[in-house]
Each structure stands twice: as C-alpha cells, then as structure tokens.
Coordinates of C-alpha atoms and ligand atoms in Angstrom, one line a residue:
X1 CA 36.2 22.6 1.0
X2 CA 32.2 22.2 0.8
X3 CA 30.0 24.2 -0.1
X4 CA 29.1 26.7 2.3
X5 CA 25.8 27.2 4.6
X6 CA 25.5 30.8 3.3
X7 CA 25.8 30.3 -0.3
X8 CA 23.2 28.1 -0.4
X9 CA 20.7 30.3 1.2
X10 CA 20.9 32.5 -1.2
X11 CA 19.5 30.7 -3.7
X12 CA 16.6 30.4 -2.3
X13 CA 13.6 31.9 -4.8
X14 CA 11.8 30.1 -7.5
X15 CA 14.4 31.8 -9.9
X16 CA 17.4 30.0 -8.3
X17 CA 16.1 27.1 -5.8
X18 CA 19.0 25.2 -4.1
X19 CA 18.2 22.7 -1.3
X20 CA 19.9 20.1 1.0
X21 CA 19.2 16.9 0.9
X22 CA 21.5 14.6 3.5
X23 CA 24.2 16.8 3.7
X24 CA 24.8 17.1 -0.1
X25 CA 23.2 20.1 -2.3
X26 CA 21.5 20.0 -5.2
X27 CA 20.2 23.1 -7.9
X28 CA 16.7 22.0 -8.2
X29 CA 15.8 25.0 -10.2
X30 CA 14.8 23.6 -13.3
X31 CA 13.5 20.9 -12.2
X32 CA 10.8 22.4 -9.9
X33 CA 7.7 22.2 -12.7
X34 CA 8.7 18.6 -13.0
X35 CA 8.0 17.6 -9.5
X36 CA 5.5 15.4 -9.6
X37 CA 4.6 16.5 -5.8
X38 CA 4.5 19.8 -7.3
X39 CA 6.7 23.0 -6.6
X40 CA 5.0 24.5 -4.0
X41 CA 6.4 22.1 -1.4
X42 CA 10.0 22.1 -2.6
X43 CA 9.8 26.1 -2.7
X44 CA 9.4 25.6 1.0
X45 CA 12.5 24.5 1.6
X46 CA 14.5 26.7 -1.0
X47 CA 17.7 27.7 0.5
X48 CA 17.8 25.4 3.1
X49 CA 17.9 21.8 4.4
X50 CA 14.6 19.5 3.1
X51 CA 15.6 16.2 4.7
X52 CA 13.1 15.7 6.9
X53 CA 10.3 16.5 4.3
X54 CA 12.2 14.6 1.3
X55 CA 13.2 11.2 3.4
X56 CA 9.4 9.9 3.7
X57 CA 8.3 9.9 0.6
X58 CA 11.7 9.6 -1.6
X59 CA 14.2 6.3 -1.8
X60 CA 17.3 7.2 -1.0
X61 CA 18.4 7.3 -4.7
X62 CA 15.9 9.3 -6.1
X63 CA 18.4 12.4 -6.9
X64 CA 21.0 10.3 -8.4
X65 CA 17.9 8.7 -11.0
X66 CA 16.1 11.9 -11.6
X67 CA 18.1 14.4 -11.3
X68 CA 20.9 15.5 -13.8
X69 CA 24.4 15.0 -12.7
X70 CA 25.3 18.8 -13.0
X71 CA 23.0 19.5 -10.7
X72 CA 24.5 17.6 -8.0
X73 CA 26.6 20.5 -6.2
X74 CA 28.4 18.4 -4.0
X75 CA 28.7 18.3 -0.1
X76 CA 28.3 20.8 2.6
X77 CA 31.2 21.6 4.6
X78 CA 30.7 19.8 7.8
X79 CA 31.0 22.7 9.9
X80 CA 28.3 24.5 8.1
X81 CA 26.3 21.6 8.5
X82 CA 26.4 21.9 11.8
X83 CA 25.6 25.4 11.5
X84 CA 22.8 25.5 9.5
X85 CA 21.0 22.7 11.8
X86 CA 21.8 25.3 14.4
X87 CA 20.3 27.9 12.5
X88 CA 17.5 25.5 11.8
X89 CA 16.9 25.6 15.7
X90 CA 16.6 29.1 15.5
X91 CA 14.9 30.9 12.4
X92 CA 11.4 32.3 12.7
X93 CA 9.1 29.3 12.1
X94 CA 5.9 29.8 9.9
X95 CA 2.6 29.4 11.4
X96 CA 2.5 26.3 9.4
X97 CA 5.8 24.8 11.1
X98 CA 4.4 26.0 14.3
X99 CA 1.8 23.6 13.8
X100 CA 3.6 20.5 12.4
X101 CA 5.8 21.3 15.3
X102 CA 3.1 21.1 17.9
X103 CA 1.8 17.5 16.3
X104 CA 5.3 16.3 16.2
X105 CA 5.4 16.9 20.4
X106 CA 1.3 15.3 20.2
X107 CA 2.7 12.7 18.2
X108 CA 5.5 11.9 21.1
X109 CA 2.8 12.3 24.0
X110 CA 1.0 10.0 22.4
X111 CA 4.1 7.4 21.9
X112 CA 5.3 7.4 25.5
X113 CA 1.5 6.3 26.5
X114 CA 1.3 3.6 24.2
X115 CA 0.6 0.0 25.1
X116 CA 3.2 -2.7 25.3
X117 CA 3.0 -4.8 21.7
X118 CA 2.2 -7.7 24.1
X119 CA -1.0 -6.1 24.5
X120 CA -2.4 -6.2 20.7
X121 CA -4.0 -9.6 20.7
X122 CA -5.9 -9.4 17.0
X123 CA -4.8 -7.4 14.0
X124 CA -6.9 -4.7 14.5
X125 CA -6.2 -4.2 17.7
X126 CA -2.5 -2.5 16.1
X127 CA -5.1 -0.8 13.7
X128 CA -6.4 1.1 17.3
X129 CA -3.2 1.9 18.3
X130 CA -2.0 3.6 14.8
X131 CA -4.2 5.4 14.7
X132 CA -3.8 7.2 18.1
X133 CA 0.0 7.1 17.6
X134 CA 0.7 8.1 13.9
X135 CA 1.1 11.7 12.7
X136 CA -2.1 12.6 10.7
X137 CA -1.2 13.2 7.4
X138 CA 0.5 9.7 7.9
X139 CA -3.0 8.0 8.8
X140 CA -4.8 9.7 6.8
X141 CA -3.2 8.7 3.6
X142 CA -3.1 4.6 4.9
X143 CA -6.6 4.2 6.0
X144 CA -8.3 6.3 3.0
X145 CA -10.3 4.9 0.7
X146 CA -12.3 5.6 -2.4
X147 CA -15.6 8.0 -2.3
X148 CA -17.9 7.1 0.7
X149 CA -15.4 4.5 1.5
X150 CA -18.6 1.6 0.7
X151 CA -16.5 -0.7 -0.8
X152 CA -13.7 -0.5 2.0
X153 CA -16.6 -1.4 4.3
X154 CA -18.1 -4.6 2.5
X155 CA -14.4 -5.6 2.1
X156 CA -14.9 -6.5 5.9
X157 CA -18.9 -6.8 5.6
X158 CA -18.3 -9.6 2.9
X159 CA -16.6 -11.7 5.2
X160 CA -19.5 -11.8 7.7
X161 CA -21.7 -13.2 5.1
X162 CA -19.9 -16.5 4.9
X163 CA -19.9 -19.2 7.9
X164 CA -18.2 -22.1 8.1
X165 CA -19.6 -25.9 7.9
X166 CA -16.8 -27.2 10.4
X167 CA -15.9 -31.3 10.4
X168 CA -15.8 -32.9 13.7
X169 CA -13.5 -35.9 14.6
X170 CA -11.0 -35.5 12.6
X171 CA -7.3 -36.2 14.1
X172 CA -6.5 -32.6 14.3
X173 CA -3.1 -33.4 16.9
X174 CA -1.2 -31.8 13.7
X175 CA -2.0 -28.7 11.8
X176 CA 0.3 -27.7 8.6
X177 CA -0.1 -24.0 7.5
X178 CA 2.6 -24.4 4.7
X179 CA 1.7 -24.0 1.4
X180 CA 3.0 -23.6 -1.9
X181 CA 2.3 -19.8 -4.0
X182 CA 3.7 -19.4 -7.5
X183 CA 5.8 -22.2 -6.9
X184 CA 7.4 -21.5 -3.7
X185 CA 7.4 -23.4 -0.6
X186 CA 6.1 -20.6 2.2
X187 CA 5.6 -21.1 6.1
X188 CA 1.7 -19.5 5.4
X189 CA -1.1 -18.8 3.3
X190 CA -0.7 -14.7 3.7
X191 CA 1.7 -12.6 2.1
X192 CA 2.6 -8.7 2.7
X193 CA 0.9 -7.4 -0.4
X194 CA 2.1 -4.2 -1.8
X195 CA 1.7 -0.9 -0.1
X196 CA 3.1 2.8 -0.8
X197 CA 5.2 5.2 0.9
X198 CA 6.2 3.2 4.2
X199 CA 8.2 5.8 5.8
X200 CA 5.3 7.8 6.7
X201 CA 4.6 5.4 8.9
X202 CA 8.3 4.4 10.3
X203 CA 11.8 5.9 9.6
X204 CA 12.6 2.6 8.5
X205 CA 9.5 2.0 6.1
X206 CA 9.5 -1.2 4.9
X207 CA 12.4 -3.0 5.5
X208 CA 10.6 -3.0 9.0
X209 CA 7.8 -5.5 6.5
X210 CA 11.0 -7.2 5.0
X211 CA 12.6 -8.5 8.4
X212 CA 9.4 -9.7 9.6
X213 CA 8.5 -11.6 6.5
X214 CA 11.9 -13.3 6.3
X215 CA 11.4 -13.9 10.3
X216 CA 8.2 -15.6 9.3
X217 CA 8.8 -17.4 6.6
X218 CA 5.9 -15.2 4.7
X219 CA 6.3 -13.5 1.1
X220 CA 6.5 -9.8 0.9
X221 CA 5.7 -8.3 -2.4
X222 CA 7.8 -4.8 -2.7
X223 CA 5.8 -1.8 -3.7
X224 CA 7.2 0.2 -7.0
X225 CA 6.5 3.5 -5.2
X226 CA 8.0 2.4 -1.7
X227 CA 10.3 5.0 0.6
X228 CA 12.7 2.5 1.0
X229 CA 14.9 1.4 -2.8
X230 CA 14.1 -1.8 -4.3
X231 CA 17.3 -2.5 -3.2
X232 CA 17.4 -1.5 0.2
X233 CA 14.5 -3.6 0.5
X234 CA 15.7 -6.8 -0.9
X235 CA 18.9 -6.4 0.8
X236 CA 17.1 -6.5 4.4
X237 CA 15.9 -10.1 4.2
X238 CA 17.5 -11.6 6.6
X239 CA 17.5 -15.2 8.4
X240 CA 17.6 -18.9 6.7
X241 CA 13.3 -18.8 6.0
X242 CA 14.7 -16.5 2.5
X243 CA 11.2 -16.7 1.8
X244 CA 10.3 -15.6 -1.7
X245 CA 9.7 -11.8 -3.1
X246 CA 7.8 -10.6 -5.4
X247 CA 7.8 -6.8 -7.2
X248 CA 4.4 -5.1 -7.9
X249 CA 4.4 -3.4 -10.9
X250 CA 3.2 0.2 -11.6
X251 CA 3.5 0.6 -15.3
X252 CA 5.4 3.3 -16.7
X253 CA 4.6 5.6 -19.7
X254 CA 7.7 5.3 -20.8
X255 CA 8.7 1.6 -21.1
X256 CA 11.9 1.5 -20.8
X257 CA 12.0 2.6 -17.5
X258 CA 9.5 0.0 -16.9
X259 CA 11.7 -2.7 -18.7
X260 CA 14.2 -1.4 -16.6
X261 CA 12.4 -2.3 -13.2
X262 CA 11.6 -5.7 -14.4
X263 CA 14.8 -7.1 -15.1
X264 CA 16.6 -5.9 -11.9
X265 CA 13.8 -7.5 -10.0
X266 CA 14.7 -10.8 -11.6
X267 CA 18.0 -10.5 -11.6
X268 CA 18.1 -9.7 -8.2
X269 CA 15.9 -12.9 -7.7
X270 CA 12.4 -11.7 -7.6
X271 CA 9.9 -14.2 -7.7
X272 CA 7.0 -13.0 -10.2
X273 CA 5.6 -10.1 -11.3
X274 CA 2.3 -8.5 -9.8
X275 CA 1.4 -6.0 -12.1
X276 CA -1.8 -3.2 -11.4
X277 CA -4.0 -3.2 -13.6
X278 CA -7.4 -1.1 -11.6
X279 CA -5.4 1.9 -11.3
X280 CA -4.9 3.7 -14.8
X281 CA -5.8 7.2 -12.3
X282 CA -5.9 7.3 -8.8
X283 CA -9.7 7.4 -6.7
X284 CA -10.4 9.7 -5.0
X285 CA -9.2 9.5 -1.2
X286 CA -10.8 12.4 0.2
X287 CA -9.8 11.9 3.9
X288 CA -5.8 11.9 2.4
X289 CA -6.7 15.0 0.0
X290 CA -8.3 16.6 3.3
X291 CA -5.3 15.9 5.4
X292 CA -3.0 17.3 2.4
X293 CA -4.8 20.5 2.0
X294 CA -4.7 21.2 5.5
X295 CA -0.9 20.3 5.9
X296 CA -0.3 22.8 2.5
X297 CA -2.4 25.4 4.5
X298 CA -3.6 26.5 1.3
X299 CA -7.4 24.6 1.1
X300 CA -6.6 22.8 -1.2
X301 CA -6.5 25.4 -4.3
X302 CA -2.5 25.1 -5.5
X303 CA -2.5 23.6 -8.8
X304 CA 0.6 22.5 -10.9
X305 CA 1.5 21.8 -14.3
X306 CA 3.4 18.7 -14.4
X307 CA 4.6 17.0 -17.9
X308 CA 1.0 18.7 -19.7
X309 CA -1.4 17.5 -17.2
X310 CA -2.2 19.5 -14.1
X311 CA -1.6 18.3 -10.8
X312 CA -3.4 19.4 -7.9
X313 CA -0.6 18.7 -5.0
X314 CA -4.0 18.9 -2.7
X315 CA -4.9 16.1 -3.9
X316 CA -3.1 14.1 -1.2
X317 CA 0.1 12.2 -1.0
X318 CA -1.3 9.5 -3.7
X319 CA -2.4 11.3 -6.0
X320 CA 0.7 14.2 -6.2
X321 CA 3.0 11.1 -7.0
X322 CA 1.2 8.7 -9.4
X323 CA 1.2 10.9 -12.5
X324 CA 3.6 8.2 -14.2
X325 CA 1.5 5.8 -14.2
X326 CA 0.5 4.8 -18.0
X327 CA -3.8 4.9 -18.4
X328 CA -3.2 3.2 -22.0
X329 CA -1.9 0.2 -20.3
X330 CA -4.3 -2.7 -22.1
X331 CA -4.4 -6.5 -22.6
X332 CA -2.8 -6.2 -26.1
X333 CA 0.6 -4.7 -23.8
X334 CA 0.5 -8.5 -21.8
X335 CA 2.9 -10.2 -25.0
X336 CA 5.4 -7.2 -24.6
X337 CA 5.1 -7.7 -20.9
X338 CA 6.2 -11.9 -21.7
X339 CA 9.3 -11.2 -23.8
X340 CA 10.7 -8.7 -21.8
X341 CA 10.8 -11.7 -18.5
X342 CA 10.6 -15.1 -17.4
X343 CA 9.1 -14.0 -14.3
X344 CA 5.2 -15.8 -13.7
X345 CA 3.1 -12.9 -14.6
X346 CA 0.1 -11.7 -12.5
X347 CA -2.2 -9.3 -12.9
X348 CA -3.4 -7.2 -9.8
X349 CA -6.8 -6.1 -9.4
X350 CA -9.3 -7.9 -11.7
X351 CA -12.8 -7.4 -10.5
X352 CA -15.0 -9.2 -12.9
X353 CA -15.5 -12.9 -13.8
X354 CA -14.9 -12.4 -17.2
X355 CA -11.6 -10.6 -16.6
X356 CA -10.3 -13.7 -15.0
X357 CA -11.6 -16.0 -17.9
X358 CA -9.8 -13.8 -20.2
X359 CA -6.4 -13.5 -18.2
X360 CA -6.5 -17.2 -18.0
X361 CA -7.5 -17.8 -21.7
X362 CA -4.6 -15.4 -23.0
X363 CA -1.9 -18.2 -22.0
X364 CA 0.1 -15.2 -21.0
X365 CA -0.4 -15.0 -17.1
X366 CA 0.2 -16.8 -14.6
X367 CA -2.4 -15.9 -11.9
X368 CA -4.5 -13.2 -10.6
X369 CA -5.4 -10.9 -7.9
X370 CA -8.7 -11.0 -7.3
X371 CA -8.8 -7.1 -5.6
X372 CA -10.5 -3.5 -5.3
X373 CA -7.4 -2.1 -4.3
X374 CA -8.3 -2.1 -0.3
X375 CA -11.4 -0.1 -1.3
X376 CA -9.0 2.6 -2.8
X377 CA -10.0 2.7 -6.2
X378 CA -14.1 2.2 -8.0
X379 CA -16.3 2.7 -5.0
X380 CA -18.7 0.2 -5.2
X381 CA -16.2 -2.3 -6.8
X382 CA -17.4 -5.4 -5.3
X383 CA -15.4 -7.5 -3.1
X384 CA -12.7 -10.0 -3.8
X385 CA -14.8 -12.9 -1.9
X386 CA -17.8 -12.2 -3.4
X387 CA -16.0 -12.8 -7.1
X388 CA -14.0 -15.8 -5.9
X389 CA -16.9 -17.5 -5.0
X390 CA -18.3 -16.4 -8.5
X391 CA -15.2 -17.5 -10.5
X392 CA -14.1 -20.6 -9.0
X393 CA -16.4 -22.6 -10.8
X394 CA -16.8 -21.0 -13.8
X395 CA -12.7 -21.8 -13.6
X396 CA -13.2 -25.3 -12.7
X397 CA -15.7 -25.7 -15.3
X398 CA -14.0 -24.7 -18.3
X399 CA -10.6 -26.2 -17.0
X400 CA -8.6 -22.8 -16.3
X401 CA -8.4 -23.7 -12.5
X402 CA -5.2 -25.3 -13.3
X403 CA -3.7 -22.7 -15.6
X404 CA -3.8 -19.7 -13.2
X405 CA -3.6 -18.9 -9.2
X406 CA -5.9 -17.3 -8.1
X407 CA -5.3 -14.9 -5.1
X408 CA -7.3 -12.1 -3.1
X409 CA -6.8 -9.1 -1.0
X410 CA -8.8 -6.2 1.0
X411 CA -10.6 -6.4 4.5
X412 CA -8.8 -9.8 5.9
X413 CA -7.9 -9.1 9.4
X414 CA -8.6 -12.8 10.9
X415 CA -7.7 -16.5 10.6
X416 CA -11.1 -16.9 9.7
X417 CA -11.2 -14.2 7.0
X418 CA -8.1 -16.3 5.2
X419 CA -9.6 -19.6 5.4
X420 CA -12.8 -18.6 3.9
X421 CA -10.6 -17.4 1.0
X422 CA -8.9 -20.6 1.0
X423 CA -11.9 -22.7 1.3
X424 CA -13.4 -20.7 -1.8
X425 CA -10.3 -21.5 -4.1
X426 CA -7.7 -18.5 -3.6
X427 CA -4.6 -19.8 -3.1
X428 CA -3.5 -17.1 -0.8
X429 CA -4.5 -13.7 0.4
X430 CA -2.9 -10.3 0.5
X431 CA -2.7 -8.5 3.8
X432 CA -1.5 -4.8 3.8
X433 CA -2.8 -2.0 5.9
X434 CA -2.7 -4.6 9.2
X435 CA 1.3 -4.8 8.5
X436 CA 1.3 -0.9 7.9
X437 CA -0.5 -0.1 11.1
X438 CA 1.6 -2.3 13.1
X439 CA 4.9 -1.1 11.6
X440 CA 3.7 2.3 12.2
X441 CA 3.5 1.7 15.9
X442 CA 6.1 -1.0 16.8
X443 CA 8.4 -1.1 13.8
X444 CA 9.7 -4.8 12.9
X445 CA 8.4 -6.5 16.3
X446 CA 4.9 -5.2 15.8
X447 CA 4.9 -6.8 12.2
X448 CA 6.7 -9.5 13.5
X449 CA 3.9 -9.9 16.7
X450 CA 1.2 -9.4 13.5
X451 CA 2.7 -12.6 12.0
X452 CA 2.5 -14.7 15.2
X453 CA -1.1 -14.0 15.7
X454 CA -2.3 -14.6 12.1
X455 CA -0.6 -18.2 12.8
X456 CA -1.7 -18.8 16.1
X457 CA -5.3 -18.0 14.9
X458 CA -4.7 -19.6 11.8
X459 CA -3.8 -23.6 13.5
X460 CA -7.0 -23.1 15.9
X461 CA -8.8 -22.3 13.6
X462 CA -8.1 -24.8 11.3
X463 CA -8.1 -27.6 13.9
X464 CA -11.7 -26.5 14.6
X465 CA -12.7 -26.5 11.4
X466 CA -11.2 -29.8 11.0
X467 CA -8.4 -29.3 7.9
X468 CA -5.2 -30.7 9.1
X469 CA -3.3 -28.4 5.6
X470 CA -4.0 -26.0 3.1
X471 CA -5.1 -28.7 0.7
X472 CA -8.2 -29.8 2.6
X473 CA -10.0 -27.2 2.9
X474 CA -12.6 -26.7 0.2
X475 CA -15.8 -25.3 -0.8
X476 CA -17.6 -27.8 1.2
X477 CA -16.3 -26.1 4.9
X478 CA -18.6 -23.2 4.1
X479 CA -21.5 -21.7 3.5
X480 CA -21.8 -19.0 0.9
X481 CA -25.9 -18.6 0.1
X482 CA -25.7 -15.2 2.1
X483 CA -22.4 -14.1 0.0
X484 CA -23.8 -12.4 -2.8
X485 CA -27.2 -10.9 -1.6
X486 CA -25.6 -8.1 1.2
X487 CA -28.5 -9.2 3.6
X488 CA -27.0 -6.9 6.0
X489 CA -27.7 -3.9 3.2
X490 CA -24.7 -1.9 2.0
X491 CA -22.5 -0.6 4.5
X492 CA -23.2 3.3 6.1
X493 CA -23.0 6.1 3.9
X494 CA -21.8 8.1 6.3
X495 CA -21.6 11.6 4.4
X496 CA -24.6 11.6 3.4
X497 CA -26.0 10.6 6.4
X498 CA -24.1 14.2 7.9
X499 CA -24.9 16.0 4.8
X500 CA -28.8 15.2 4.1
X501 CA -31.6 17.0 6.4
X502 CA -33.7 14.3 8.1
X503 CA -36.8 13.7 6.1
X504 CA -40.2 15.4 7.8
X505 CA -43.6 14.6 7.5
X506 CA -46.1 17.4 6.7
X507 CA -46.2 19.5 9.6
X508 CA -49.7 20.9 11.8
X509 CA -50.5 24.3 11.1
X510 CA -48.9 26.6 13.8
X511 CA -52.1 27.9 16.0
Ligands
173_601 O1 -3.3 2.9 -3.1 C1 -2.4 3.7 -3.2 O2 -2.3 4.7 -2.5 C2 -1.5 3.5 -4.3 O3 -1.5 2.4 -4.9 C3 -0.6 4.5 -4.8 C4 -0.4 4.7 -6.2 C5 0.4 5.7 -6.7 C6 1.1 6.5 -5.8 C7 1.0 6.3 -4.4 C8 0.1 5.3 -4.0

C-alpha cells in the first residue's frame, strides 16, 4: 500500500509541508529555509503534486542528493495518483494559476502557427521564432543580459567592426571545416557552450543539444546547473561522430562536492574542464527578475534567508539558484584544481589581456575562454573579439601562443562571425543562446537544422574568402583598424532613452 492522496494533503502548511514529486512523496519540511529557490514557491505546492513546477529547473536526481533519506516517504498508491491528478483538474485555481493557465493555452496558439523548421534559414531567424513560441518566464531568463544589456549588444556590434581581406584564385573545389580543440578531432570550429536550466525551454532540455552535437560531429560542453543530470546528458550521445564533451564548472563552496563533480566527469570520459571564473555573483538580469516577480505575483518583495545570506527569489530564475557558487574562488585555488584531475584545465571568462598572460604563465591551464558571459555578467565588459585581437600578439610575442588555446564566446550568430574569430587566433567559438532558441522551438531537429546552417555558411564562406581549412586562415584575411575604436558609438541605451525627459531649449515667454 502507498501512501494515500489524503494524507498527504494534510500536511500542507509551512509547519508540516509534504509534496509530490513523480509519483513519490517527500517531507520537505525542514528543508524549506534551505531552498535555494526559496520557500515561497515550494509552499505553493504544499500538500499536493509539484511536478510540473519541479521538473524544469531540477535533474531528476536532485531529491535523492539533497534530500535526507528519511524524508523520502515513498510512493503514492496508484489509484490515488490518479485521483489526485483528477482533483488537480478540479480544485479552485488561484488567480495566479488562472494566469499561467491562460499562457500555457497562448503558448499552444502560438505553437500550432509556427513555421515549418525548413523555414529558419540563419540562426537568428530560430531566435524570431522563440521568442513568439516560448512561455515568458522561459525567454525572459535566456535572452537577459546584464544592466542596460550594452555589452550583449557590442557582442554583436563588435563583429561589424571587422571585414574581411578575401584571396582570390585560390583552388577552393575543397573546403575542410575539421579542426582539432583540446586535442580532439571535431567535424567544426563551434561547440555548444554551456547554458543553464534547458527544460525551460524543452521537456527534454538538453539532451535535445546532446543528440544534435553527436549528429554533427560538434562538442557540447554540459552545464553544472543543467535540468537534465550529468548523466542523462552523457548518456544521450548517440551515433558513431562520439564527438568529445566537456563539463563547465561552477565552483562549489564546499569542495568536496566540487571534487566530486570533477572526477565523475572524467571518469565518465569528459574531455577537459571549463571552469567560470566572471561569475563569483550573478548580474543583474532585470528582464528575468521582471519576469520572476511577476510570475511570484508578489512585485518582487519576498525575501529569503538561505544558508546566512538572503535570497531574494524575485530575483529571477538565475539568481534564486546560484547561491552555491564560491566568490573566494582565486588563482592560488588553480594547483588544488591540478591535483584533483588530469583533465586540460580552462578557465571561462577572462576579459583582460593580462588575465590571459597570467593563466598562460601559471603552467597550470590549458586554455582560455575569452568571454563576458553572453553579456550576462559586468555590463560594459568588453567583447571577446575585441580582446582576441588584443591578446593574440602579445601571446605570440612572448611565446605563450603555444602553451594555451585560446577560445571565444558571445554574439556569433554567422559563418562570418566564426571565421573572424578564427582568423584573429581563437581556436574555436562557443555558441549558446542560438542552440537554446532553436531547441526551444523545434527540439533536437531545430538544433540539428542550426548545425547544418552554421556548416553550410561556414564552406561558402570560406571558399570566398579563399581558406581551403581551419589552418589557413589568419590575421592577414581581415581587417581589424575599426575593432577597437566603436565608430558606430556604443550600442542604444535603451532605458535611459525611456526614462530621461528630452532635453529643451529655453523656451519664449508665453504672450
Ligand atoms: O548565465 C547564467 O544564467 C548562469 O550562468 C547561471 C548561473 C547560476 C545559476 C543559473 C544560471
């Protein structure tokens, strides 16, 4: 005999707080000023079944790592299960349901109208369609960025300052996008770069980024806060590419669990180690924090205590679950970092030439991610091309070229955008909101259709650019003397440009 429907609903107070998560329930009571997302949300589900809610943001074994053994109270009877989904279908729903209820039916509408895959052509074309399809809270939290969102802007803006310097006649009959990263052979210069909480986007988050990669022959590096488990993610390779993986890092206060993480990775045959290093706290993504306050209904004024520091759960889907993230994380950590794997070590978001020399000079890494996070962090942190074109030879000069890989993310959306990166030295680029957004629509076939275009573009381009491989294109196919003075200005800051009166002029006196 399981548990019963009815029993369960009765514990449904902050005194005594039961839920159901996938048929099983679990006493969560104690545990509620421990959620990281804050109590609030798991108080709204006290007594009954939190599935739907838990599923996008948790991996599946979540309760089984965090939550004690003796609070597992086992399954419900399968009868009840059934009742309580038909009780579900009943109860009075909150004006606040009401509402999620009604986007859910939007969210459908707006599925049944939506273009054939066929019909994206470019990257940002799936961009256009996300963001019509996906529920809001969903988009909101992908396509956020730091501030007034400048420095997402010149990630794109940054791009437009370089042109290329293309060669003519040059046999061009064959063009080889293969390449070698970290010492893997892959089918292209791109790789999925690491990206949270995929199953706000599809019920099958990112194993839907996994097939495609593995499909394509392309790397995918697997996200420490993804919806899917590590392993569920690694397990869904499938196909004979078995291109590499890699595991981005967030570093844990406590560094065990952290030690923990890194050797399943390589014993499960990760490739290297991507570890964050601009996020010791999270920006601030006001368009997700929006989003979240209005979903909470509560404008954004519901503040928890979690482990001594106070988390605001308005603060937006990032924020509420990144509080384990260690600040004190410093260079001096990087020799604990080498004796705990023999995994190549890379550090992910470095922002300053000197930051690079160092990295390369400690003898300890093994590359670097040139990076502002996808604009998500330090507004006004430059972009990654406008330091790669500032490092390279400063690199080649002192002889570190050849001691580190150097790779970039944020704003690539074309061919183009990843051969300029190539030409200026990066050895490959990180593409992740493009892969989100058309995951979000079409699941695997839109990441898979995502893939097909980069190539596509990718051997054009390179034919007209005349570079028959990776290896020949160089500093020499383009033109950088725009790159670093932002001749187009900085990108719109559009707050301010809603916020701030129009200047006058002294006005006549009225007659
Ligand atoms: O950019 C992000 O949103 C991100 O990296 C993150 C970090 C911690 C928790 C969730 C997302």
């Amino acid at each position: 005999m399981g548990l019963s429907a009815k029993e369960i609903a009765q514990h449904s107070s902050r005194e005594s707080c039961w839920v159901i998560v996938r048929g099983r329930a679990y006493d969560v009571t104690e545990f509620l000023p421990e959620h990281p997302g804050g109590e609030k949300i798991i108080l709204k589900y006290a007594g009954r079944d939190a599935t739907a809610a838990f599923d996008p943001v948790h991996p599946p074994d979540t309760l089984d790592k965090y939550l004690d053994k003796s609070k597992h109270l086992g399954a419900i009877d399968k009868a009840d299960l059934e009742a309580v989904a038909e009780a579900e279908k009943t109860r009075v729903r909150t004006p606040e349901e009401e509402a999620e209820a009604r986007e859910d039916e939007a969210v459908a509408e707006a599925r049944a109208l939506m273009p054939p895959v066929e019909s994206c052509y470019n990257l940002l074309d799936f961009e256009a369609v996300a963001r019509r399809v996906m529920k809001r809270g969903a988009w909101a939290y992908y396509s956020s960025a730091a501030d007034d969102e400048i420095s997402l802007r010149e990630n794109r803006a940054a791009f437009q300052r370089v042109w290329f310097r293309p060669r003519i006649l040059v046999d061009v009959a064959n063009i080889d996008l293969s390449t070698r990263m970290l010492g893997s052979r892959v089918s292209a210069p791109f790789y999925v770069t690491a990206t949270a909480l995929g199953r706000l986007g599809h019920p099958d988050g990112e194993t839907c980024l996994t097939k495609a990669a593995s499909r394509h022959n392309v790397v995918q590096m697997i996200p420490t806060l993804a919806s899917c488990s590590f392993d569920e993610i690694m397990d869904a390779a499938e196909g004979p590419g078995n291109p590499p993986q890699w595991l981005q890092l967030y570093v844990n206060k406590d560094r065990e669990i952290t030690r923990r993480i890194i050797q399943h990775a390589e014993k499960r045959g990760c490739r290297a180690l991507f570890i964050t290093v601009d996020a010791p706290q999270l920006g601030r993504r006001e368009k997700d924090m929006r989003a979240k306050a209005t979903a909470l209904g509560d404008g954004g004024s519901n503040v928890q205590k979690t482990e001594g520091h106070s988390t605001d759960v308005s603060q937006g889907a990032a924020r509420a679950i990144s509080s384990f993230i260690d600040p004190s994380l410093c260079w001096d950590d990087l020799p604990w970092f080498r004796s705990v794997t023999r995994l190549p070590i890379i550090l992910k978001g470095v922002q300053r030439v000197e930051d690079v020399v160092r990295a390369a000079e400690t003898g300890l890494v093994d590359g670097v991610v040139l990076s502002n996070h996808g604009g998500r962090q330090l507004d006004f942190a430059p972009s990654s091309l406008e330091v790669l074109a500032e490092v390279m030879p400063v690199l080649r000069a002192r002889g570190l070229d050849r001691r580190i890989e150097v790779y970039v993310d944020g704003g690539l959306r074309r061919a183009t955008d990843i051969l300029k990166a190539l030409c200026l030295g990066a050895k490959g680029v990180g593409i992740g909101r493009p892969f989100l957004y058309a995951m979000s629509a079409y699941g695997v076939e839109g990441v898979d259709r995502a893939m097909s275009l980069l190539k596509d573009e990718l051997e054009m381009d390179m034919r007209l650019l005349g570079a028959r491989s990776i290896d020949e294109l160089g500093p020499e196919l383009v033109d950088t003397r725009s790159l670093g003075s932002h001749p187009n200005g900085v990108p719109e800051d559009h707050l301010s440009r809603l916020a701030y009166d129009p200047l006058q002029t002294p006005a006549q006196k009225s007659k």
